[in-house]
mmCIF file of C-alpha atoms in Angstrom:
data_model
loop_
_atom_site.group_PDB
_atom_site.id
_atom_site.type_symbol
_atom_site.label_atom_id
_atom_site.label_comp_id
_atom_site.label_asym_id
_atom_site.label_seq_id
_atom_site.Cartn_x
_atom_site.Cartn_y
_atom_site.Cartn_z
ATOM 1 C CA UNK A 1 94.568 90.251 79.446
ATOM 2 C CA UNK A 2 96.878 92.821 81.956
ATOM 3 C CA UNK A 3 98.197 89.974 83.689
ATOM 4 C CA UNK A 4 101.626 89.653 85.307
ATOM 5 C CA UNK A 5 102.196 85.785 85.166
ATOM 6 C CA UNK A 6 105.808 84.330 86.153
ATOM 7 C CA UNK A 7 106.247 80.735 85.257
ATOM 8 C CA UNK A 8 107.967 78.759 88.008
ATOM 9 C CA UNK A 9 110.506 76.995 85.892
ATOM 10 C CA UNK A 10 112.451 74.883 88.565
ATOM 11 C CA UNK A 11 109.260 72.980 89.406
ATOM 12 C CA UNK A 12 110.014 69.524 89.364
ATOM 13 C CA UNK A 13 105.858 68.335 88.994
ATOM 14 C CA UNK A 14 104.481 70.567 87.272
ATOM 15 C CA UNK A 15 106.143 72.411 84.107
ATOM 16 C CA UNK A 16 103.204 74.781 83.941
ATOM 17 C CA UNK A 17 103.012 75.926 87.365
ATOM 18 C CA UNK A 18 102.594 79.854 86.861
ATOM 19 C CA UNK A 19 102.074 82.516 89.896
ATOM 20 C CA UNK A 20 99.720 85.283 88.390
ATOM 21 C CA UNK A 21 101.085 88.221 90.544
ATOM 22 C CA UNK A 22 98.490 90.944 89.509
ATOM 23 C CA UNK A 23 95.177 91.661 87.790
ATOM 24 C CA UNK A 24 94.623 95.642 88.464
ATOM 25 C CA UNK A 25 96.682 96.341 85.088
ATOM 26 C CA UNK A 26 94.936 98.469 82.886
ATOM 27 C CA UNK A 27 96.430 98.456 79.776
ATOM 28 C CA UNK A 28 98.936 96.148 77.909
ATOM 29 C CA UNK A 29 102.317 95.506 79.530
ATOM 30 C CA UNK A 30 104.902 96.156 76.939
ATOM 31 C CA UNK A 31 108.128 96.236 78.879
ATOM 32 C CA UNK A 32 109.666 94.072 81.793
ATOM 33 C CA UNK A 33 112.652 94.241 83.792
ATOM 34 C CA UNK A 34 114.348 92.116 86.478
ATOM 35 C CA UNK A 35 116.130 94.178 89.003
ATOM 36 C CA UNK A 36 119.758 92.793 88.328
ATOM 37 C CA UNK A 37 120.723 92.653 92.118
ATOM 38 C CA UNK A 38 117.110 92.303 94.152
ATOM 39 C CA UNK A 39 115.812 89.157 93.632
ATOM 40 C CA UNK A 40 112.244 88.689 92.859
ATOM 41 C CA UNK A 41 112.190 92.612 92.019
ATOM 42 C CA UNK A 42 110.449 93.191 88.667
ATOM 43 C CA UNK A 43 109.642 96.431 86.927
ATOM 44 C CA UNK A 44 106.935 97.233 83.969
ATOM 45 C CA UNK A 45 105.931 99.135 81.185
ATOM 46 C CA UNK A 46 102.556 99.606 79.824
ATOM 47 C CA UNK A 47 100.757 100.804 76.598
ATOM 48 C CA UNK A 48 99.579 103.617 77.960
ATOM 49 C CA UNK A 49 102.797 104.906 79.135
ATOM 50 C CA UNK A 50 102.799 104.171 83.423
ATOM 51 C CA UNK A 51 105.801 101.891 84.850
ATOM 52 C CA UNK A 52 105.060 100.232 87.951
ATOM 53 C CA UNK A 53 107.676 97.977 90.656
ATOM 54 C CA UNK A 54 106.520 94.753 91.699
ATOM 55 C CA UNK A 55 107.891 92.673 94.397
ATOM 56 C CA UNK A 56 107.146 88.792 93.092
ATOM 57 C CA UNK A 57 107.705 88.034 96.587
ATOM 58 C CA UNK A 58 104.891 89.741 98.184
ATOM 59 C CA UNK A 59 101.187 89.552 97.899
ATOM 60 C CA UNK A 60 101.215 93.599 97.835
ATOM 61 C CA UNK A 61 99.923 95.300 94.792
ATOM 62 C CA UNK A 62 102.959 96.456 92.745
ATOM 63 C CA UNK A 63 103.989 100.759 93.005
ATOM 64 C CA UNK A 64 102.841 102.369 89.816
ATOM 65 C CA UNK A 65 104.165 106.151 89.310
ATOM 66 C CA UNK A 66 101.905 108.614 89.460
ATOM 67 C CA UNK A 67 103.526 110.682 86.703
ATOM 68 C CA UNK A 68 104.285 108.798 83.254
ATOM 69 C CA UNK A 69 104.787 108.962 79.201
ATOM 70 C CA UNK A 70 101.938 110.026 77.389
ATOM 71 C CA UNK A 71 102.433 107.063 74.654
ATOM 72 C CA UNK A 72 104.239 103.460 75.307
ATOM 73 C CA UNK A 73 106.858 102.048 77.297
ATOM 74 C CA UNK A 74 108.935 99.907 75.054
ATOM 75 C CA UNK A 75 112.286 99.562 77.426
ATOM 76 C CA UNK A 76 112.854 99.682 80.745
ATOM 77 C CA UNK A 77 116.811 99.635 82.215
ATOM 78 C CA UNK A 78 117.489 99.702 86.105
ATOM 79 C CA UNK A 79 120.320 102.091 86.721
ATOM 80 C CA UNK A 80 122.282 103.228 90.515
ATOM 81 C CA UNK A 81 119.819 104.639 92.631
ATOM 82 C CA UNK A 82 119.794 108.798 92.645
ATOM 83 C CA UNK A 83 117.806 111.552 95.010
ATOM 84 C CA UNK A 84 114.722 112.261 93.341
ATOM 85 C CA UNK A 85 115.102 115.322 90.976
ATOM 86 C CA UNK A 86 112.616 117.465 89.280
ATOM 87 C CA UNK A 87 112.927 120.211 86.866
ATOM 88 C CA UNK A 88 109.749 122.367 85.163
ATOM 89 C CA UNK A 89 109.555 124.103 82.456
ATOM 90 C CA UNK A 90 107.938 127.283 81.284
ATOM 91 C CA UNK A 91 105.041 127.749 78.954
ATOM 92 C CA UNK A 92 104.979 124.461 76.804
ATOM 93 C CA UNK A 93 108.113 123.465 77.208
ATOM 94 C CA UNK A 94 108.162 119.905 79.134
ATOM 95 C CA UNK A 95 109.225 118.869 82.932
ATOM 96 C CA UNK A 96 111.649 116.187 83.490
ATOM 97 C CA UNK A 97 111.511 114.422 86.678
ATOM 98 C CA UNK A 98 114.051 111.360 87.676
ATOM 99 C CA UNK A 99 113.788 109.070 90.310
#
């Protein structure tokens, strides 16, 4: 259904109490990933290739790149920050941009 859902497992009165973060998805999400040091920080995957940043603590819709794989995420691994770098290429040879 594209849903981000995070089930609130600490809740003492309800053991179903889930927080549905975000609707707008438009594919399947095939790959999460907690940030390991900023709580509540959660990065995706989808089906169709876009990863997107979503803060679990805000009601703000989550930052989805504008430049993504042409076929699925399956993995997704937070790694030290770095300046944004982007290299083209010529004819059909690819780009490669990290951020």
């Amino acid at each position: 259904d594209s849903m981000l859902r995070v089930w609130k497992t600490m809740s003492i009165n309800n053991h179903y109490d889930v927080k549905t973060f975000w609707q707008g998805i438009k594919s399947k999400v095939t790959a999460l990933a907690w940030h390991p040091t900023k709580e509540g920080c959660l990065a995706f995957g989808t089906d169709d290739g876009k990863v997107g940043i979503y803060d679990t603590y805000s009601n703000k819709p989550p930052q989805v790149s504008s430049t993504y794989h042409k076929k699925t995420v399956y993995t997704l691994v937070w790694g030290p920050s770095v300046p944004p770098l982007s290299l083209r290429g010529d004819g059909d040879r690819p780009s490669i941009t990290l951020y």
